[in-house]
XYZ file of C-alpha atoms in Angstrom:
172
model
C 13.537 -17.893 -1.299
C 15.434 -20.103 -3.703
C 13.674 -23.053 -5.308
C 14.807 -26.362 -3.871
C 16.302 -29.125 -5.969
C 15.306 -32.739 -5.478
C 18.325 -33.417 -3.242
C 17.242 -30.641 -0.862
C 19.984 -28.173 -1.687
C 19.496 -24.805 -3.223
C 19.447 -25.038 -6.981
C 20.892 -21.579 -7.483
C 17.805 -20.677 -9.517
C 15.709 -17.570 -9.493
C 14.769 -16.072 -6.188
C 11.008 -16.165 -5.671
C 9.488 -13.150 -3.848
C 7.000 -15.191 -1.824
C 6.686 -12.773 1.117
C 5.855 -9.844 -1.184
C 3.470 -11.897 -3.319
C 1.663 -13.071 -0.189
C 1.402 -9.503 1.154
C 0.055 -8.342 -2.211
C -2.475 -11.203 -2.210
C -3.725 -10.237 1.271
C -4.024 -6.583 0.242
C -5.889 -7.497 -2.925
C -8.312 -9.721 -1.013
C -9.022 -7.000 1.541
C -9.740 -4.441 -1.182
C -11.870 -6.810 -3.258
C -13.893 -7.839 -0.216
C -14.542 -4.185 0.621
C -15.697 -3.568 -2.975
C -14.663 0.074 -2.669
C -13.215 0.619 -6.112
C -12.815 -1.001 -9.513
C -9.623 -3.103 -9.590
C -8.586 -1.488 -12.871
C -8.162 2.015 -11.392
C -4.987 3.728 -10.245
C -6.640 4.422 -6.903
C -7.136 0.673 -6.398
C -3.477 0.064 -7.209
C -2.483 2.752 -4.717
C -4.615 1.087 -2.039
C -3.270 -2.370 -2.845
C 0.355 -1.236 -2.818
C -0.079 0.731 0.431
C -1.733 -2.261 2.120
C 0.820 -4.714 0.703
C 3.673 -2.562 2.019
C 2.000 -2.413 5.419
C 1.523 -6.192 5.558
C 5.020 -6.918 4.226
C 6.809 -4.486 6.534
C 4.869 -5.506 9.634
C 6.711 -8.818 9.675
C 4.930 -10.486 6.785
C 1.694 -12.364 6.546
C 0.157 -14.965 8.776
C -0.836 -18.293 7.216
C -4.522 -18.892 6.595
C -6.809 -16.031 7.639
C -5.736 -12.822 9.285
C -6.406 -13.052 13.032
C -8.213 -10.235 14.811
C -5.021 -9.042 16.527
C -3.298 -8.772 13.168
C -6.220 -6.810 11.700
C -6.062 -4.427 14.670
C -2.346 -3.907 14.035
C -2.984 -3.146 10.354
C -5.824 -0.790 11.315
C -3.520 1.128 13.667
C -0.676 1.306 11.141
C -2.935 2.704 8.407
C -4.910 5.107 10.615
C -5.159 8.757 9.607
C -2.530 10.807 11.333
C -0.280 7.810 11.890
C 3.307 8.327 10.829
C 2.937 5.679 8.109
C 5.276 7.288 5.579
C 8.135 7.559 8.090
C 7.464 4.034 9.337
C 7.663 2.653 5.771
C 10.956 4.439 5.074
C 12.487 3.226 8.360
C 11.402 -0.377 7.803
C 12.625 -0.462 4.193
C 16.011 0.955 5.255
C 16.262 -1.567 8.100
C 15.507 -4.466 5.754
C 18.069 -3.235 3.280
C 20.747 -2.977 5.980
C 19.962 -6.393 7.486
C 22.471 -9.141 6.773
C 21.205 -12.231 5.032
C 21.983 -12.505 1.367
C 25.372 -13.031 -0.146
C 26.998 -9.956 -1.658
C 25.664 -9.359 -5.141
C 22.394 -11.161 -4.435
C 19.289 -9.026 -4.301
C 16.287 -9.780 -2.127
C 13.396 -10.013 -4.609
C 10.825 -9.221 -1.897
C 12.642 -6.047 -0.941
C 13.087 -5.099 -4.602
C 9.323 -5.355 -5.209
C 8.547 -3.485 -1.987
C 10.958 -0.704 -2.989
C 9.365 -0.529 -6.462
C 5.890 -0.262 -4.924
C 7.066 2.469 -2.549
C 8.748 4.367 -5.376
C 5.494 4.237 -7.386
C 3.444 5.389 -4.390
C 5.823 8.296 -3.738
C 6.428 9.451 -7.317
C 2.975 9.009 -8.835
C 0.515 11.808 -8.257
C -3.221 11.278 -8.582
C -5.935 13.883 -8.872
C -7.983 13.827 -5.690
C -10.645 15.820 -3.915
C -9.272 18.639 -1.818
C -11.238 18.135 1.365
C -10.485 21.675 2.506
C -12.244 23.226 -0.487
C -15.196 20.902 -1.031
C -18.430 22.816 -0.977
C -18.799 26.507 -0.314
C -19.392 27.758 3.183
C -23.098 27.680 4.047
C -23.371 31.466 3.768
C -22.035 31.607 0.168
C -24.075 30.666 -2.911
C -23.056 27.539 -4.827
C -21.308 28.211 -8.112
C -21.895 25.906 -11.038
C -19.004 25.488 -13.390
C -15.842 23.640 -14.243
C -13.690 26.147 -12.348
C -15.350 25.321 -9.036
C -14.959 21.591 -9.653
C -11.299 21.904 -10.619
C -10.582 24.096 -7.606
C -11.851 21.291 -5.385
C -9.176 18.890 -6.694
C -5.456 18.662 -6.041
C -2.614 16.450 -7.211
C -1.455 14.248 -4.357
C 1.047 11.394 -3.995
C -0.594 8.020 -4.620
C 0.109 6.792 -1.095
C -2.034 9.596 0.343
C -5.024 8.140 -1.511
C -4.081 4.499 -1.125
C -3.555 4.536 2.612
C -7.088 5.702 3.567
C -8.542 3.327 0.987
C -6.629 0.447 2.558
C -7.657 1.551 6.042
C -11.310 1.579 5.027
C -10.964 -1.868 3.418
C -9.569 -3.219 6.702
C -12.562 -1.784 8.587
C -14.984 -3.362 6.127
C -13.331 -6.788 6.285
């Protein structure tokens, strides 16, 4: 979106990424309302970026509050087992291929969405390995750093952020 001049024509100024900023605002509000994590953590950022991508790529935000139908859509898109990663890649590629801007112009919303996706894909966070948490009931518990480290794995940030965002939607 280009800023308007007083005469109503485009001023040729900076493009303002309003759709992305609005999606990021919605995601931040959902996470803050859920009070699941400190906003200064990488996990929070992963959740915010995953939710912002979901809101942005599902045809942007809705003015005012999110209606119940919209929350249901976000809940379905972020559900465990959903093909969220593939859906994000397809939507980003479709937006990039869509006509709209003059050659040489870059869509600032798409640029920020791509940057968020790149961060979510390339950044790995240390997370609990749910398959190795706790010994089977028939084995004795072992105390030690080795057992704790074995129960953690490095995982792409989106794999932590997506469930966090999903939970925030449920708590909203």
